[in-house]
XYZ file of C-alpha atoms in Angstrom:
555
model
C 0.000 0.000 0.000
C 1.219 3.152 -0.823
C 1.618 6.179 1.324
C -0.835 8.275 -0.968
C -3.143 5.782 -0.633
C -2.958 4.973 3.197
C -3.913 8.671 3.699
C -7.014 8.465 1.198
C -8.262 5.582 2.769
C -7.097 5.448 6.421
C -7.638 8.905 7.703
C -11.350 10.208 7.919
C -10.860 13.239 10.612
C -7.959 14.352 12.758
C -8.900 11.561 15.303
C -7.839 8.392 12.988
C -4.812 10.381 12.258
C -4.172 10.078 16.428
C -5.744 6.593 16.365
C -2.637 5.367 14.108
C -0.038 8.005 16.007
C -1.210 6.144 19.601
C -0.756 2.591 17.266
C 2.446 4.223 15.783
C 3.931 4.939 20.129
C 2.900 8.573 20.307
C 2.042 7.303 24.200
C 5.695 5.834 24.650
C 7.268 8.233 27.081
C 8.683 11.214 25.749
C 7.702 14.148 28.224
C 5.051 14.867 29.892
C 1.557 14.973 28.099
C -0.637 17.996 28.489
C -4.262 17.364 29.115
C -5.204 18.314 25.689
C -3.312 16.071 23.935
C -4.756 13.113 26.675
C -8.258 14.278 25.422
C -7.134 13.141 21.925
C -5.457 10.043 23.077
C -8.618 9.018 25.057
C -10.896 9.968 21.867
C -8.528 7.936 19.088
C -8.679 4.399 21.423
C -12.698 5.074 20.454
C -11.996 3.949 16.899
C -10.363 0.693 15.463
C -6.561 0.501 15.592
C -4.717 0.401 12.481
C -5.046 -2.695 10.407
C -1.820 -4.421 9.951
C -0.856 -3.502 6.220
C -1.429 -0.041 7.180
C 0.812 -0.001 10.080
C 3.823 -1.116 7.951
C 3.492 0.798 5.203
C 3.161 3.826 7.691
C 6.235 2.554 9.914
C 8.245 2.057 6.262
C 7.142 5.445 4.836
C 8.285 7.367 7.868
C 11.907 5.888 8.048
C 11.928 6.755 4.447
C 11.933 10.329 5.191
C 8.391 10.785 4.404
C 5.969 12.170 6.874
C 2.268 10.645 5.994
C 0.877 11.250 9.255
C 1.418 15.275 9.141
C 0.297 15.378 5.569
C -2.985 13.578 6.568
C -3.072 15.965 9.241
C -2.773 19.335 6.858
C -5.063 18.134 4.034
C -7.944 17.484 6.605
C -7.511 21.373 7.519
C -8.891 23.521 4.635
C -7.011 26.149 3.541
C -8.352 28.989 5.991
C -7.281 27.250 9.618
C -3.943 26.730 8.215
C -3.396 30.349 7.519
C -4.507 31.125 10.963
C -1.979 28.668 12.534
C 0.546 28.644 10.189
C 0.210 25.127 9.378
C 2.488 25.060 6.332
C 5.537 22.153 6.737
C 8.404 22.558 5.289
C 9.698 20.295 2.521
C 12.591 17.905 3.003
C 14.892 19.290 0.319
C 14.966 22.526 3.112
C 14.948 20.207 6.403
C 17.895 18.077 5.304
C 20.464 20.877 4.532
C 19.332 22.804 7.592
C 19.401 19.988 10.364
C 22.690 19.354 8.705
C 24.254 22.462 9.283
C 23.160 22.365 12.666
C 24.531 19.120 13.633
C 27.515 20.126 11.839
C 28.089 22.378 15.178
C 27.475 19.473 17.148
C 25.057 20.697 19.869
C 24.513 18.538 22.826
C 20.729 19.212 22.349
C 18.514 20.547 19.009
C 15.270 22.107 19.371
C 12.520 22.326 17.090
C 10.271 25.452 18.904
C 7.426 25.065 16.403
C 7.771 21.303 15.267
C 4.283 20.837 13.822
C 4.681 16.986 12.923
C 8.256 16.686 13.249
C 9.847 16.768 10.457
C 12.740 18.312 11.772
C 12.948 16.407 14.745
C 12.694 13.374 12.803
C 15.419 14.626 10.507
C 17.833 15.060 13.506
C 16.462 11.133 14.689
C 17.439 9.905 11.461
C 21.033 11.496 11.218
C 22.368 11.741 14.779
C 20.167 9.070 16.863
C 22.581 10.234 20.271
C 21.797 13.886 20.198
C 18.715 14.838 22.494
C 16.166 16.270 21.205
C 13.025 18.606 22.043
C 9.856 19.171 20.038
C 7.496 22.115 21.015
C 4.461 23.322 19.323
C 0.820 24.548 20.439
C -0.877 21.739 18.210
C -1.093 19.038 20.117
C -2.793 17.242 17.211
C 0.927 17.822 16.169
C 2.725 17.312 19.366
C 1.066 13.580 19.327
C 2.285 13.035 15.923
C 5.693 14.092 16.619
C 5.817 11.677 19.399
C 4.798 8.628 17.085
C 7.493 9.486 14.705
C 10.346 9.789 16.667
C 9.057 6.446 18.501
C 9.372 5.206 14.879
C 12.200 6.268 14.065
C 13.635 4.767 17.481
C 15.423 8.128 18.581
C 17.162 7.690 22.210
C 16.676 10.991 23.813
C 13.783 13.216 23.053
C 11.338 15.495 24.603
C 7.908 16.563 23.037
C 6.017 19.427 24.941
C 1.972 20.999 24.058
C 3.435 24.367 24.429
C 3.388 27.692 23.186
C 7.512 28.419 22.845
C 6.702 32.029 23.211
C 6.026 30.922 27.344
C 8.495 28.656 27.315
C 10.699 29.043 30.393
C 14.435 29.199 29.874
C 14.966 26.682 32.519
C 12.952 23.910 31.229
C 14.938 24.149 27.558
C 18.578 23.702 29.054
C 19.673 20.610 31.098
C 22.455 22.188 32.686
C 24.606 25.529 31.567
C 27.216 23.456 29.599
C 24.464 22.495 27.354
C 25.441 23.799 23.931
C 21.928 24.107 21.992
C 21.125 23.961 17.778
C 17.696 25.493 17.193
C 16.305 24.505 14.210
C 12.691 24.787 12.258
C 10.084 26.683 10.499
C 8.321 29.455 13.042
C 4.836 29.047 12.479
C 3.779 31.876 9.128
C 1.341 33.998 11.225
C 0.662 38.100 9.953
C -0.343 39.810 12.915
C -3.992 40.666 11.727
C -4.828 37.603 13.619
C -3.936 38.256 17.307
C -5.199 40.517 19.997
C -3.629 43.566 21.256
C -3.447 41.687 24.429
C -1.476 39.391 22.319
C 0.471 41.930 20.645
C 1.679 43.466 23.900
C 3.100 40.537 24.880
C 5.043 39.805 22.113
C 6.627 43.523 22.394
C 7.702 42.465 26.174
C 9.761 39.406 24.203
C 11.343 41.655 21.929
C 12.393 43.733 25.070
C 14.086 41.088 26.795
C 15.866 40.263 23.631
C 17.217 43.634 23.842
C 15.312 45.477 20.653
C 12.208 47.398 20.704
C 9.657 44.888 18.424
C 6.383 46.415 16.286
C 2.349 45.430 16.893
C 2.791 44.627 12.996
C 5.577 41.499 13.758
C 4.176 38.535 12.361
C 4.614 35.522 14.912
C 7.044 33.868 12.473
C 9.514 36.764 13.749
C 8.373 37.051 17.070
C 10.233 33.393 17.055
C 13.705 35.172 16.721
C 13.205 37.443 19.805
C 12.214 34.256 21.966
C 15.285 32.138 20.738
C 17.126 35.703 21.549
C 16.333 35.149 25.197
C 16.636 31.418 25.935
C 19.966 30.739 23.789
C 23.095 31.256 25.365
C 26.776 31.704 24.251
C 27.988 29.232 21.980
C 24.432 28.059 20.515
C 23.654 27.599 16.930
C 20.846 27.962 14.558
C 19.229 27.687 11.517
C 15.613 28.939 10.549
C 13.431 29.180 7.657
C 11.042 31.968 7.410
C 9.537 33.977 4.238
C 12.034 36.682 3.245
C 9.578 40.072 3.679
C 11.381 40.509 6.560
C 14.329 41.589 5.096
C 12.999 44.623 3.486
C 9.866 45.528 5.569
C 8.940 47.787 8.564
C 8.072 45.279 10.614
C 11.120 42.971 10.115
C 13.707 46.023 11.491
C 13.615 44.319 14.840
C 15.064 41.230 13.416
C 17.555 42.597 11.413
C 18.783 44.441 14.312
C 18.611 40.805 16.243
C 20.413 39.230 13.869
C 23.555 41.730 13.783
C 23.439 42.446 17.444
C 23.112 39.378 19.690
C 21.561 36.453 17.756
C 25.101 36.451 16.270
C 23.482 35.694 12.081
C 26.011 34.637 9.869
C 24.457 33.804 6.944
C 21.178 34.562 5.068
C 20.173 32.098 2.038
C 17.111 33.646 0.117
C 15.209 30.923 -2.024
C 14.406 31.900 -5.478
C 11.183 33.748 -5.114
C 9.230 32.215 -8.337
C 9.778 28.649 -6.739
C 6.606 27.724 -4.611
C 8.199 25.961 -1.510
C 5.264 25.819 0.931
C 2.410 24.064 0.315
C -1.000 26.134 0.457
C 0.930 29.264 0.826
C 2.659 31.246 -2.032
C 5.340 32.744 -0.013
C 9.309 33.684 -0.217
C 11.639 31.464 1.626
C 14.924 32.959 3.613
C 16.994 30.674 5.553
C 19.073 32.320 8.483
C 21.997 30.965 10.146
C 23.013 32.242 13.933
C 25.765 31.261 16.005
C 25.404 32.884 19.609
C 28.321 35.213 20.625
C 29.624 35.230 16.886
C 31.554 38.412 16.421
C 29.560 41.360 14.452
C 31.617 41.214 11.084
C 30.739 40.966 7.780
C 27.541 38.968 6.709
C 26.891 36.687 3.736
C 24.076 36.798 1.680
C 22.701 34.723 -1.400
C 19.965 35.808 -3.032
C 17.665 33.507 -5.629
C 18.993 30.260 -4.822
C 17.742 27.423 -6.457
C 16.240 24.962 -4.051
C 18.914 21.383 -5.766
C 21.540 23.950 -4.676
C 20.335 24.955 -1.366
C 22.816 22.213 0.440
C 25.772 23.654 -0.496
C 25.113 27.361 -0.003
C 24.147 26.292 3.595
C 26.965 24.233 4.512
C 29.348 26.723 2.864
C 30.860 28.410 4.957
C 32.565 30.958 2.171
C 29.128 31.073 0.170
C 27.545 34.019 -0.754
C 28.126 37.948 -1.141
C 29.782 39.392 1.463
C 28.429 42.558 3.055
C 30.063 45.058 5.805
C 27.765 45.527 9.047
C 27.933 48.814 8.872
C 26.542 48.859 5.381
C 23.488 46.982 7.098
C 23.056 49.074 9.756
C 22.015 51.935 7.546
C 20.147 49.942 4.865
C 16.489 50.635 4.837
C 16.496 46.797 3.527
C 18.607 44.576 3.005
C 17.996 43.079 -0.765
C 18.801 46.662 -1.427
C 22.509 46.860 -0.090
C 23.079 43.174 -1.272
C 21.947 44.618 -4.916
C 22.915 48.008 -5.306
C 25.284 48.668 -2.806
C 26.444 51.579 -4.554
C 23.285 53.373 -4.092
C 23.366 53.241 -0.349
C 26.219 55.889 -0.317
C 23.867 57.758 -2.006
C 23.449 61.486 -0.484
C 21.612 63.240 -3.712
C 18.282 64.319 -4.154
C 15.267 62.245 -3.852
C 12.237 61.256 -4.816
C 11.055 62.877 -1.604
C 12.471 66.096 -1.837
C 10.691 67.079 -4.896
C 6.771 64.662 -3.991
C 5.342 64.250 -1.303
C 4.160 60.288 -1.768
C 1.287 58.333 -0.226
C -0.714 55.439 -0.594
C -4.333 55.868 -2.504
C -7.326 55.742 -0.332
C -8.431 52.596 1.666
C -12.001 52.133 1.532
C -12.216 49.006 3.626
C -15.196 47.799 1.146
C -14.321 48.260 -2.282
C -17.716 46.282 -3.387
C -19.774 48.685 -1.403
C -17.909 52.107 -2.654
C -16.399 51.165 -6.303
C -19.341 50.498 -8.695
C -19.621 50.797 -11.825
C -21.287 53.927 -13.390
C -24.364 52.221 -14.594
C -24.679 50.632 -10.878
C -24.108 54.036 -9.622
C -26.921 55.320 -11.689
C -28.808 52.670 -10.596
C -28.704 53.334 -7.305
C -29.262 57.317 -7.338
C -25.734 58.106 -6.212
C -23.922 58.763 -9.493
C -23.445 62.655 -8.843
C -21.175 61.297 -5.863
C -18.898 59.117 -8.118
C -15.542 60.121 -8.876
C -13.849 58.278 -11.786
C -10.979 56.206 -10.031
C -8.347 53.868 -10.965
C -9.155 50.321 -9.060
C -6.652 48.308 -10.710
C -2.132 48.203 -11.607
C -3.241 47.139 -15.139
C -4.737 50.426 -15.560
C -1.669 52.441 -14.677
C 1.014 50.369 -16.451
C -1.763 49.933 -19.833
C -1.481 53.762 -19.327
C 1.731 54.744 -21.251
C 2.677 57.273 -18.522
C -0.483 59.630 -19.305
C -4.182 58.345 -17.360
C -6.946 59.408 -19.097
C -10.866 59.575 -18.242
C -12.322 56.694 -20.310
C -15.194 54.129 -20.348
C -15.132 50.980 -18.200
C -13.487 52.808 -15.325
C -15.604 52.908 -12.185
C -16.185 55.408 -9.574
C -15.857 55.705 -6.394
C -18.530 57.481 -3.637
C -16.933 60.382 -2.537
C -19.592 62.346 -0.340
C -18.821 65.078 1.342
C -18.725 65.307 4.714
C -21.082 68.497 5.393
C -23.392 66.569 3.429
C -26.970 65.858 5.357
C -27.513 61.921 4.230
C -31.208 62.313 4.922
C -31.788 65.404 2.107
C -30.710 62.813 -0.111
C -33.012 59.622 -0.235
C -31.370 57.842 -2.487
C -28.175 58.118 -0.702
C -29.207 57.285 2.522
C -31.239 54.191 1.315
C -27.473 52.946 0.120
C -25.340 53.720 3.650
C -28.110 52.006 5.585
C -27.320 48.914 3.543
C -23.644 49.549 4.337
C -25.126 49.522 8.539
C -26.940 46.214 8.037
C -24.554 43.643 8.148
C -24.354 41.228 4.732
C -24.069 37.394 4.182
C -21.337 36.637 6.323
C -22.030 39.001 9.231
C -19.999 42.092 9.184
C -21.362 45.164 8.296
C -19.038 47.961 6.556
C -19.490 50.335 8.517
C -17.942 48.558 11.523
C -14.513 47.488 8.937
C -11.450 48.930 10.600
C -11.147 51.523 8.145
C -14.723 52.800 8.524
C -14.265 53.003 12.322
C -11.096 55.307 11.654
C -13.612 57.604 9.669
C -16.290 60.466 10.789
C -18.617 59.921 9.587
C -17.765 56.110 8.197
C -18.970 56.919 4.621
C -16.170 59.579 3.899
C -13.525 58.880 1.995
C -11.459 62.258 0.620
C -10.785 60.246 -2.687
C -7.621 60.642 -3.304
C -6.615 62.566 -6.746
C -2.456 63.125 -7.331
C -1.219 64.680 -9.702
C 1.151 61.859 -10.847
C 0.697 57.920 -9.720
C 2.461 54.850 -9.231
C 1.863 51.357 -9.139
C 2.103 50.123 -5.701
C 2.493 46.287 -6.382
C 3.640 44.492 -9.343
C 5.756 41.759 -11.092
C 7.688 44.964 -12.796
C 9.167 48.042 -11.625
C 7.280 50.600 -10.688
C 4.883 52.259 -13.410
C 4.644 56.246 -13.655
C 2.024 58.012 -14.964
C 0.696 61.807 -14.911
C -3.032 62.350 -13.747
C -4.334 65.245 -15.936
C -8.140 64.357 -15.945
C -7.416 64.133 -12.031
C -8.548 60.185 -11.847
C -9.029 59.149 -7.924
C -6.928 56.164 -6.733
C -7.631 53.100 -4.536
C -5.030 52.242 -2.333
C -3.865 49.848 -5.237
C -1.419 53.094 -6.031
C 0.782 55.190 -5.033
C -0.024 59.343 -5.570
C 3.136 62.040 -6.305
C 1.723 65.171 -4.843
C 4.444 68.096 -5.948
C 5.767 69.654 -3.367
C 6.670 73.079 -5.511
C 4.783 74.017 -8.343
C 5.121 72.291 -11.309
C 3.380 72.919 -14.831
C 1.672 69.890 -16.913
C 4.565 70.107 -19.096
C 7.570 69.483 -16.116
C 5.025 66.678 -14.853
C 5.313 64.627 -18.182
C 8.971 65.746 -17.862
C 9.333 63.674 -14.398
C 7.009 60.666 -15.492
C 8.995 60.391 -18.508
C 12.226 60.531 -16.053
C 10.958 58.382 -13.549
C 9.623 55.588 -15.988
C 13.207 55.269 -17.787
C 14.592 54.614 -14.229
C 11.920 52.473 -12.820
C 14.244 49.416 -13.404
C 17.072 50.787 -11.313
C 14.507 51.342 -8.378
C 13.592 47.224 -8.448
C 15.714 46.465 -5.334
C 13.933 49.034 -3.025
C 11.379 46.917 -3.215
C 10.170 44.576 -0.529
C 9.734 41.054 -2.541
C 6.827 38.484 -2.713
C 6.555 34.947 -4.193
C 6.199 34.873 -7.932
C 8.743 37.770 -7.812
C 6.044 40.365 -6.634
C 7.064 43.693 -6.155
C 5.773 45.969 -3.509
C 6.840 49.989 -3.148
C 5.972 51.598 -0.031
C 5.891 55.145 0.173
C 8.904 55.953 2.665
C 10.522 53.610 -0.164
C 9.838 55.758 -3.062
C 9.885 58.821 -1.492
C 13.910 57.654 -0.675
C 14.215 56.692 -4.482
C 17.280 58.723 -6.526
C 15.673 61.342 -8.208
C 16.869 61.150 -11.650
C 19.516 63.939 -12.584
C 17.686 65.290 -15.361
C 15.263 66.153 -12.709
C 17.724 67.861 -10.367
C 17.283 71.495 -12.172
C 13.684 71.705 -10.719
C 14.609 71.628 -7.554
C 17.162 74.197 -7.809
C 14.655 76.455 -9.594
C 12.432 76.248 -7.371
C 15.529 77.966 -5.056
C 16.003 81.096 -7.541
């Protein structure tokens, strides 16, 4: 019996998957088991154990290097939960390189913080059967798994706690202080959208105690280096995969600033972003290395690696581009002074200097204020519609010039003196937006709307030049003559002197010959997705042709 077919036909719900971990030795001693995870156990020895054939093709699969009971385990979780636990395994052409470099330090003990089923763990099992191990994750769907596998896999020294590592105690991680530790894994891809001030605030004490001021926005994936900051000790080493955004983004600073001062980084392997590494989640892939107390030189970087020569740029030692600390101290991001390294000694005019730059407006419905004109008509409200630009097609299909033209919709842009109730047909619309819809949310109470008095005005934005905020390109320029409003799909270029039609077509035309110089500002997404935030463009070179405006603007 195959593997593929053992899951199709063997697993029903989460509990079989636990009936054949218990069959498999998930209850064999390893740790402590919470009362969760005893809840589970009790529920699985409900159903029929494992039928024979099943058992060995399981037991065979998993000291193949496969890992059949954690794949049951994600495709009976639809697509939705695993975003909101960051239920996305990592493959074994990244878990083999990594545990190797780790065990390549030779650590007395390797940790897997967030082991979902254990395929690092397992990895470590399979390689170094002597070194002790310890599996931790919040799961315990997962923790039991992990269990059965390293039962399978007969390791000799292992631990597997129902824990969330972010409460982990440092004294329960180290036997003793001698203990040299190799942390290893895939933190668990969670945005921070999904947790609770509450939650938020104490994630920022973590970063504290880790010695760097952390942001509400840190994703929990991150909030993973900060933790691993305050348990490890001298002398540790590590290796963790994570997607790359936060290399480049705002709310990555705090790790870049762990990883040259006190997680001790070394190297920084970024997976070429058009290869889709995690299943169920298109994502970038960059794979750290720390040692503890490492000395605060130079770092190496490789971008775009393929993933059949990931193993040796991670046990490399001299792989990679070199680049000075210092140089990465100042970098806004750090694809940027790997890239274009030139361009961060950079002291000339910018962007900046001559736009002010923001983001389009953020309606928090798009559906309820973006119709289409005959919809608008439709409805009564079509005096209130402002021709806007919804979509990046529109600006790049442009040709540096937007024009007013059928098919474009418009946006409701009321203003805010307005009395709703002298207009009937107005306020019959906003009380549908107060009613809540299908699911159960109601626009009005969307996070945007809340930030709004009253919740139905918007101030549609209307620049005189725009910008595409995210693409698979560099950044498109165009001039705004007809005044279009823009979603926050865009980016607006507000002058900060004045300029005449003539000197704006001057500095799209500029702007649009350089766009390809400006690609590594940009923070990078799977399939090679491009986003420009405005701080980011408003740092961009302005081109020297351009420089003569500002300096008029001085006569």
């Amino acid at each position: 019996m195959s593997t593929a077919i053992s899951i199709q036909t063997a697993f029903g719900d989460v509990v079989d998957v636990i009936r054949a971990a218990v069959d498999l030795g998930a209850r064999k001693r390893s740790g402590r088991r919470s009362t969760a995870e005893n809840r589970l156990i009790k529920r699985a020895e409900r159903r029929p154990p494992l039928d024979e054939a099943t058992r060995v093709a399981l037991t065979a699969a998993i000291k193949a290097g496969e890992d059949p009971l954690g794949e049951a385990l994600q495709s009976l979780h639809d697509r939705e939960k695993r975003r909101k636990t960051g239920m996305f395994y990592t493959p074994a052409l990244i878990v083999q390189p990594m545990v190797g470099w780790v065990l390549r330090g030779q650590p007395d003990l390797v940790v897997d913080p967030g082991c979902g089923s254990g395929r690092f763990a397992a990895e470590v099992a399979r390689r170094s059967p002597q070194t002790s191990l310890l599996a931790i994750d919040k799961d315990p769907a997962a923790t039991l798994i992990t269990r059965a596998v390293l039962a399978v896999l007969g390791a000799r020294s292992y631990k597997v706690r129902h824990a969330d590592f972010l409460k982990v105690k440092a004294r329960s991680i180290r036997p003793n202080a001698r203990t040299r530790v190799g942390w290893v894994g895939n933190p668990p891809f969670v945005r921070h959208h999904a947790f609770a001030r509450s939650v938020k605030q104490h994630r920022l004490k973590i970063a504290v105690a880790a010695g760097h001021e952390s942001l509400m926005t840190a994703g929990l994936h991150l909030m993973f280096f900060a933790k691993t900051k305050t348990l490890a000790r001298k002398g540790d080493v590590g290796c963790y995969v994570t997607s790359a955004e936060w290399m480049d983004n705002r709310s990555g600073r705090f790790v870049r600033e762990l990883f040259l001062n006190g997680l001790g980084g070394t190297h920084i392997a970024v997976i070429d972003p058009e290869t889709f590494i995690f299943a169920g989640v298109k994502t970038t892939a960059a794979i750290t290395r720390f040692v503890l107390g490492e000395h605060a030189g130079p770092k190496r970087f490789t971008l775009g690696v393929a993933t059949d020569a990931l193993a040796a740029h991670l046990l490399d030692d001299d792989a990679g581009h070199v680049v000075g600390t210092g140089r990465l101290l100042h970098a806004r991001g750090w694809t940027h002074a790997v890239t274009n390294p030139d361009a961060m000694e950079y002291h000339g005019p910018t962007i900046g200097d001559l736009f002010r730059v923001s983001r389009g407006t953020a309606t928090g419905s798009n559906a309820f204020f973006a119709l289409t004109p005959e919809r608008a008509e439709e409805l009564g409200v079509q005096k209130y519609g402002v021709p806007t630009v919804t979509r990046a097609e529109e600006i790049i299909a442009s040709a540096g010039e937007l024009r007013r033209r059928s098919g474009l919709k418009v946006v409701l842009d009321i203003p805010k003196a307005l009395e709703r109730r002298g207009d009937p047909a107005l306020d019959a619309y906003l009380k549908t937006g107060e009613k809540p819809g299908p699911d159960g949310t109601t626009v009005s109470a969307g996070s945007n709307a809340q930030k709004r008095t009253p919740w139905w005005v918007l101030n549609v934005s209307k620049p005189a030049i725009v910008a595409t905020y995210m693409a698979r390109r560099p950044p498109a320029f165009a001039t705004n003559p007809d005044r279009l409003g823009i979603l926050n799909i865009a980016l607006g270029l507000v002058p900060k002197i004045p300029l005449t039609d003539a000197q704006l077509r001057e500095v799209v035309d500029a702007l649009n010959a350089a766009a390809p110089t400006f690609e590594s500002h940009a923070v990078t997404y799977f399939g090679n997705l491009k986003k420009f935030e405005p701080k980011a463009v408003a740092a961009l070179p302005l081109p020297r042709s351009l420089h003569g405006l500002l300096q008029q603007n001085h006569r």
